[in-house]
PDB file of C-alpha atoms in Angstrom:
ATOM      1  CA  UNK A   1    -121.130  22.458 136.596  1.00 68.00           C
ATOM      2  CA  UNK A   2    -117.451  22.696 137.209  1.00 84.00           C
ATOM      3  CA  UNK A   3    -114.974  20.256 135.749  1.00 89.00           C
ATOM      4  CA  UNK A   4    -111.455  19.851 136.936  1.00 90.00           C
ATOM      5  CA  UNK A   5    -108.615  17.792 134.833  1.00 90.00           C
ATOM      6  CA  UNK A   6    -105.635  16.840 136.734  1.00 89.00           C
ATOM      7  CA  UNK A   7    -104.834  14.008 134.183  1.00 88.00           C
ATOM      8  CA  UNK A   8    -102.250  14.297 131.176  1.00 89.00           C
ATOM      9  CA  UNK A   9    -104.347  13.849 127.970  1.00 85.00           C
ATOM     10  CA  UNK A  10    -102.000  11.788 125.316  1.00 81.00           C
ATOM     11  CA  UNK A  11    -102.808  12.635 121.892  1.00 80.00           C
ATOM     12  CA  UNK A  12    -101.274  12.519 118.463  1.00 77.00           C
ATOM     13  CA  UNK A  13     -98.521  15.586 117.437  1.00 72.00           C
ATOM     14  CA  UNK A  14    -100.745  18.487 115.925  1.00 73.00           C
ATOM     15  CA  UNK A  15    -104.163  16.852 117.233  1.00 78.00           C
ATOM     16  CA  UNK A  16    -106.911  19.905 117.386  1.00 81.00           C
ATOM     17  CA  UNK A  17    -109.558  18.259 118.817  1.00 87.00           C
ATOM     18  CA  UNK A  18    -107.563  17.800 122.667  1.00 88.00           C
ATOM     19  CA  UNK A  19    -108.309  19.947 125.354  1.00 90.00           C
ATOM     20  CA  UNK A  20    -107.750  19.308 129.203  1.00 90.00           C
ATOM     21  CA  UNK A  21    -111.504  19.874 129.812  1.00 92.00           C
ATOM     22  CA  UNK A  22    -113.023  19.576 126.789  1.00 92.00           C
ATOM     23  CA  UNK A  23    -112.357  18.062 122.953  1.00 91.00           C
ATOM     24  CA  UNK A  24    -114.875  20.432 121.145  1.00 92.00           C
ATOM     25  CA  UNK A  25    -116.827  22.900 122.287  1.00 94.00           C
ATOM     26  CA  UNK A  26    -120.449  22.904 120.136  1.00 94.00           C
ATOM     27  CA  UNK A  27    -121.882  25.917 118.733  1.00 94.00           C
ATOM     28  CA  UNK A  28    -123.552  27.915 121.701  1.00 94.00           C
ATOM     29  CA  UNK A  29    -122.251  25.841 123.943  1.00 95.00           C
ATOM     30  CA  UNK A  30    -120.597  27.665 127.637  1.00 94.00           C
ATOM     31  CA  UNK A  31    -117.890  26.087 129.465  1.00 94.00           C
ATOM     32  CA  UNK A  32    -117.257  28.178 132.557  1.00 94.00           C
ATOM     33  CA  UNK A  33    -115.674  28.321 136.395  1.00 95.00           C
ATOM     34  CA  UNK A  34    -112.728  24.761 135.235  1.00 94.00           C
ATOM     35  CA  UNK A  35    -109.743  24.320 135.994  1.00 94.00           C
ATOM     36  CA  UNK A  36    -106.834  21.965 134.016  1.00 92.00           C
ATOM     37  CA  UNK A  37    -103.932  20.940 136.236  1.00 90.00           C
ATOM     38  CA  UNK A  38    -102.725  18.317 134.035  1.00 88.00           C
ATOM     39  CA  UNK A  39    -100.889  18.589 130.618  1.00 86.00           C
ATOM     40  CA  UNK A  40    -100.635  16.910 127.080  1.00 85.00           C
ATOM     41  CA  UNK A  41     -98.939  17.196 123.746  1.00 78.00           C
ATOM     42  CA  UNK A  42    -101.579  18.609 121.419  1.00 82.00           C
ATOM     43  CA  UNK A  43    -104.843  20.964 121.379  1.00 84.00           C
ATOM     44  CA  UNK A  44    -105.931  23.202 124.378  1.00 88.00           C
ATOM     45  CA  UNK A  45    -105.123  23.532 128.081  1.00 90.00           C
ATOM     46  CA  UNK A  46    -108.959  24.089 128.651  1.00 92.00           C
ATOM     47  CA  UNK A  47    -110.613  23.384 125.348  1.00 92.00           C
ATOM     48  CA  UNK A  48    -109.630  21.439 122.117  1.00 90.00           C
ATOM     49  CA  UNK A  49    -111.766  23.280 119.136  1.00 91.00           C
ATOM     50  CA  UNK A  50    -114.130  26.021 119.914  1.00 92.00           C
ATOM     51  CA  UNK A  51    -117.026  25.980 117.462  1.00 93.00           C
ATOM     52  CA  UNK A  52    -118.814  29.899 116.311  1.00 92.00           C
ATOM     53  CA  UNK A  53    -120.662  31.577 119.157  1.00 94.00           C
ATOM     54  CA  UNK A  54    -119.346  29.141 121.859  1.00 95.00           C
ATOM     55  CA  UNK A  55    -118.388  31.007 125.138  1.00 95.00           C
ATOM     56  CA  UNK A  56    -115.554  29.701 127.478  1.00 94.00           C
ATOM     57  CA  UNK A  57    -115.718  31.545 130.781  1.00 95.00           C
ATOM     58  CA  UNK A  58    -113.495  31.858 134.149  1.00 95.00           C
ATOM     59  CA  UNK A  59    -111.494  29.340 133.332  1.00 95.00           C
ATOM     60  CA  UNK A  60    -107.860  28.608 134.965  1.00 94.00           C
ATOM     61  CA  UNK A  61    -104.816  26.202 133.993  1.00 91.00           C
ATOM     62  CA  UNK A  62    -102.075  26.086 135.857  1.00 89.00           C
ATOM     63  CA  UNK A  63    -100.495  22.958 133.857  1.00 86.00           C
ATOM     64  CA  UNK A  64     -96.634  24.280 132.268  1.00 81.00           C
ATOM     65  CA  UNK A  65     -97.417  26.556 130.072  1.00 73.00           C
ATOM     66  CA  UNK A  66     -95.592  24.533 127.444  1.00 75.00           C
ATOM     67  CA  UNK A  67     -97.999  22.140 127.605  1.00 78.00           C
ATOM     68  CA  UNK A  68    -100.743  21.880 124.755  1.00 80.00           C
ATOM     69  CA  UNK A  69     -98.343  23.976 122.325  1.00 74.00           C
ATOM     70  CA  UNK A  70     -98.685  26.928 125.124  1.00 76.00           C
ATOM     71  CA  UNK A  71    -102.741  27.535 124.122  1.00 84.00           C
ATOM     72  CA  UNK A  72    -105.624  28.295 126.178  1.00 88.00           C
ATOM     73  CA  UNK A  73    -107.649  25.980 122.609  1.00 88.00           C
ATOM     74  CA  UNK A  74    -106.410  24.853 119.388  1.00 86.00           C
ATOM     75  CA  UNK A  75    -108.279  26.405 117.333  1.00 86.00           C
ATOM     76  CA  UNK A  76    -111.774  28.993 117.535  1.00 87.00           C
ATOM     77  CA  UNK A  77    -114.597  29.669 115.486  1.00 87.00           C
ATOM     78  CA  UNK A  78    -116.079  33.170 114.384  1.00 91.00           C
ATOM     79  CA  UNK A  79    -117.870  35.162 117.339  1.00 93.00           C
ATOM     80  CA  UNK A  80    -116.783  33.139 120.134  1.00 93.00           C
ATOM     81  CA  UNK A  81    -116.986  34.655 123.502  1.00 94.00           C
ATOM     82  CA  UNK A  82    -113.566  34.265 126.067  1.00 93.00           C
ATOM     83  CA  UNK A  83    -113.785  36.253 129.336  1.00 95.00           C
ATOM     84  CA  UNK A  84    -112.078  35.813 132.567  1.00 95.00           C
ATOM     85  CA  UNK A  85    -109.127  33.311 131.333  1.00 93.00           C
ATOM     86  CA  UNK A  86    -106.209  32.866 133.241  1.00 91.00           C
ATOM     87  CA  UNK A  87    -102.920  30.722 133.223  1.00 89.00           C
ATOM     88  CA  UNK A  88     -99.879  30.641 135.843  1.00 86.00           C
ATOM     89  CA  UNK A  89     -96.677  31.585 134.499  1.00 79.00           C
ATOM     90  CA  UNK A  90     -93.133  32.000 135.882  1.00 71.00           C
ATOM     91  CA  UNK A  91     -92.737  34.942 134.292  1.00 60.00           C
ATOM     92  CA  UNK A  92     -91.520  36.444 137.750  1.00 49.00           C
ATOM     93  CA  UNK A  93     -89.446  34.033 139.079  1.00 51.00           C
ATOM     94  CA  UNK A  94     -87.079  34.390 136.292  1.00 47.00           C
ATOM     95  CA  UNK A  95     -88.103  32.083 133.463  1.00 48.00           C
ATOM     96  CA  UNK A  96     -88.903  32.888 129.923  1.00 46.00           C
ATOM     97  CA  UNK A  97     -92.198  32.468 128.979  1.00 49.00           C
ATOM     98  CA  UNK A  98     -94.622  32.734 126.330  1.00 54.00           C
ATOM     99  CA  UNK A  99     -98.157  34.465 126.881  1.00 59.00           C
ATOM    100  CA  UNK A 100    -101.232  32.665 126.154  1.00 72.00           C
ATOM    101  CA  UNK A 101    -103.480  34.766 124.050  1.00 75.00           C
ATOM    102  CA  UNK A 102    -106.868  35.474 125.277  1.00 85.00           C
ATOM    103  CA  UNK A 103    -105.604  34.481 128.896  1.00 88.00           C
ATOM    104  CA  UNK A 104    -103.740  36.385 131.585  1.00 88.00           C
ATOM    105  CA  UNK A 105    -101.085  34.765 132.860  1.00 87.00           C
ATOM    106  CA  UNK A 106    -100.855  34.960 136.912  1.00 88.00           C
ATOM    107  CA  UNK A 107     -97.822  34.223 138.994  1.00 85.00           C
ATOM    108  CA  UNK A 108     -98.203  32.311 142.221  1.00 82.00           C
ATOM    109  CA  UNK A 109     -98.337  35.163 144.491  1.00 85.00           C
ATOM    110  CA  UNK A 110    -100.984  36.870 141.949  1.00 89.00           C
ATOM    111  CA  UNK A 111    -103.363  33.016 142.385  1.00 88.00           C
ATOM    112  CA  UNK A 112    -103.435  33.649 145.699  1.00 87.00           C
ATOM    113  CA  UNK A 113    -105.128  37.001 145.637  1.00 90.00           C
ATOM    114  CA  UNK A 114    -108.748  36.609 144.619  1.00 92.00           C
ATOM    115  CA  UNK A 115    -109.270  40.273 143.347  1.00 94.00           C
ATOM    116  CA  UNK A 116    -107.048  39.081 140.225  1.00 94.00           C
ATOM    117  CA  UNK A 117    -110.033  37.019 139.284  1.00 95.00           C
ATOM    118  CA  UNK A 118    -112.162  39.559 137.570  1.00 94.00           C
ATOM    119  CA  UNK A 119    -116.023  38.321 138.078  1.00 95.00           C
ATOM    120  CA  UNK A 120    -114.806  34.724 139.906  1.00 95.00           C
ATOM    121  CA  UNK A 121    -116.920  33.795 142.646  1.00 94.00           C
ATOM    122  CA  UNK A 122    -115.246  33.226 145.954  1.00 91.00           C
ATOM    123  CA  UNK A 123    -118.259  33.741 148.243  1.00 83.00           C
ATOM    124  CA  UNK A 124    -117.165  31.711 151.240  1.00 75.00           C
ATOM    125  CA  UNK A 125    -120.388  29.964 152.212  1.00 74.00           C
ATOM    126  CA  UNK A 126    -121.333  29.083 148.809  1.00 78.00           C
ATOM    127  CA  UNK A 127    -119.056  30.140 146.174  1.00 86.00           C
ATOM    128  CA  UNK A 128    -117.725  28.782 143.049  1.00 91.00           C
ATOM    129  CA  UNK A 129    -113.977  29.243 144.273  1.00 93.00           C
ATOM    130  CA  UNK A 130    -112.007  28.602 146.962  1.00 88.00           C
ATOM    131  CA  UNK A 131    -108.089  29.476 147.428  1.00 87.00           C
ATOM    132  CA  UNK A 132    -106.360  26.932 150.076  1.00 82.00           C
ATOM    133  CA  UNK A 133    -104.045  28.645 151.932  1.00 74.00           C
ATOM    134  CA  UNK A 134     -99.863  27.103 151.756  1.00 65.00           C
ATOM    135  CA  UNK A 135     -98.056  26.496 154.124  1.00 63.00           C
ATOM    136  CA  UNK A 136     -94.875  28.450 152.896  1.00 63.00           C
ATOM    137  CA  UNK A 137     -94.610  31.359 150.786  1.00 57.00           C
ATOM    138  CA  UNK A 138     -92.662  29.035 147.846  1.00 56.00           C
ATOM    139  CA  UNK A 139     -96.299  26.713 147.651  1.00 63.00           C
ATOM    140  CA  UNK A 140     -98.338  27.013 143.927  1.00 62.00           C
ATOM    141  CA  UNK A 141    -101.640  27.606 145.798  1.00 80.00           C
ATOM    142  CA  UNK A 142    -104.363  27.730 143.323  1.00 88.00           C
ATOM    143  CA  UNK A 143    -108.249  28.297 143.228  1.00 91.00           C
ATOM    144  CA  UNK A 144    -110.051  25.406 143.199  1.00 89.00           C
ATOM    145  CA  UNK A 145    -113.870  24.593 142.851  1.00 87.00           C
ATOM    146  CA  UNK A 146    -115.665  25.472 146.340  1.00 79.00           C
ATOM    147  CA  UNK A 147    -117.727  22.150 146.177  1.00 69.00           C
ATOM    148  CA  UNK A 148    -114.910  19.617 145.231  1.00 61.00           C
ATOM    149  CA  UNK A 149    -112.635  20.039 148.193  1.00 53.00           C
ATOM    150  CA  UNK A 150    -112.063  17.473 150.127  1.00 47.00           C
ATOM    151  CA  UNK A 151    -110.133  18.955 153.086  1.00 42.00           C
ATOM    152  CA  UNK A 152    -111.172  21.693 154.675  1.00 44.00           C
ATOM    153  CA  UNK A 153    -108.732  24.256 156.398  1.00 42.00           C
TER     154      UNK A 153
END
């Protein structure tokens, strides 16, 4: 299933164990296709602590990248599988940023395109993803899961 976060997540200063989908991810355990909108103070924009030979997979923030300490987790195990990450970031309008590693950061023009998605699904009839279209140029359009929208175009 898909999971979406557009809450802040309050935690302690230097909590690991935070994320704005997920606290810990388990041993063998796959989180894949979520998105995190909203921020916090400590941990992970998508996942808190990723135990060994857990896999996170197409995953997307688009919450300030200074939020969570600028990280895609807090903290990983050995063997743990990350494909397909992907954050937003200013970068091109002009503001200093930090990169997320294991992530690719994507401006807003570049989350409107879905061929910067490597391996995202956004099949129109029954996809995983959907990107709404804005009304002006200056909008942070962002996928969102296919089968949580709640107004069509």
């Amino acid at each position: 299933p898909q999971n979406v976060n557009y809450g802040y997540i309050y935690s302690s200063e230097g909590a690991t164990k935070c994320g704005g989908i997920i606290g810990i991810v388990h041993e063998n355990a796959i989180i894949e296709d979520c998105l995190n909108v909203g921020g916090g103070v400590s941990g992970g924009h998508i996942a808190g602590e990723m135990d060994r030979q857990s896999n996170m997979l197409r995953c997307l923030t688009v919450a300030d990248e200074d939020e969570f300490g600028g990280r895609i987790y807090s903290s990983k195990g050995n063997k743990v599988n990350l494909e397909n990450l992907y954050y937003y970031t200013e970068q091109a309008e002009g503001k200093q940023t930090r990169s997320m590693s294991d992530a690719t950061g994507l401006t807003v023009e570049d989350m409107r395109d879905p061929s910067k998605f490597a391996n995202w699904d956004f099949n129109e009839s029954n996809g995983r993803w959907f990107i709404p279209k804005g009304n002006e140029a200056s909008e942070r359009t962002y996928p969102i899961p296919y089968h949580s929208i709640h107004v069509k175009q």
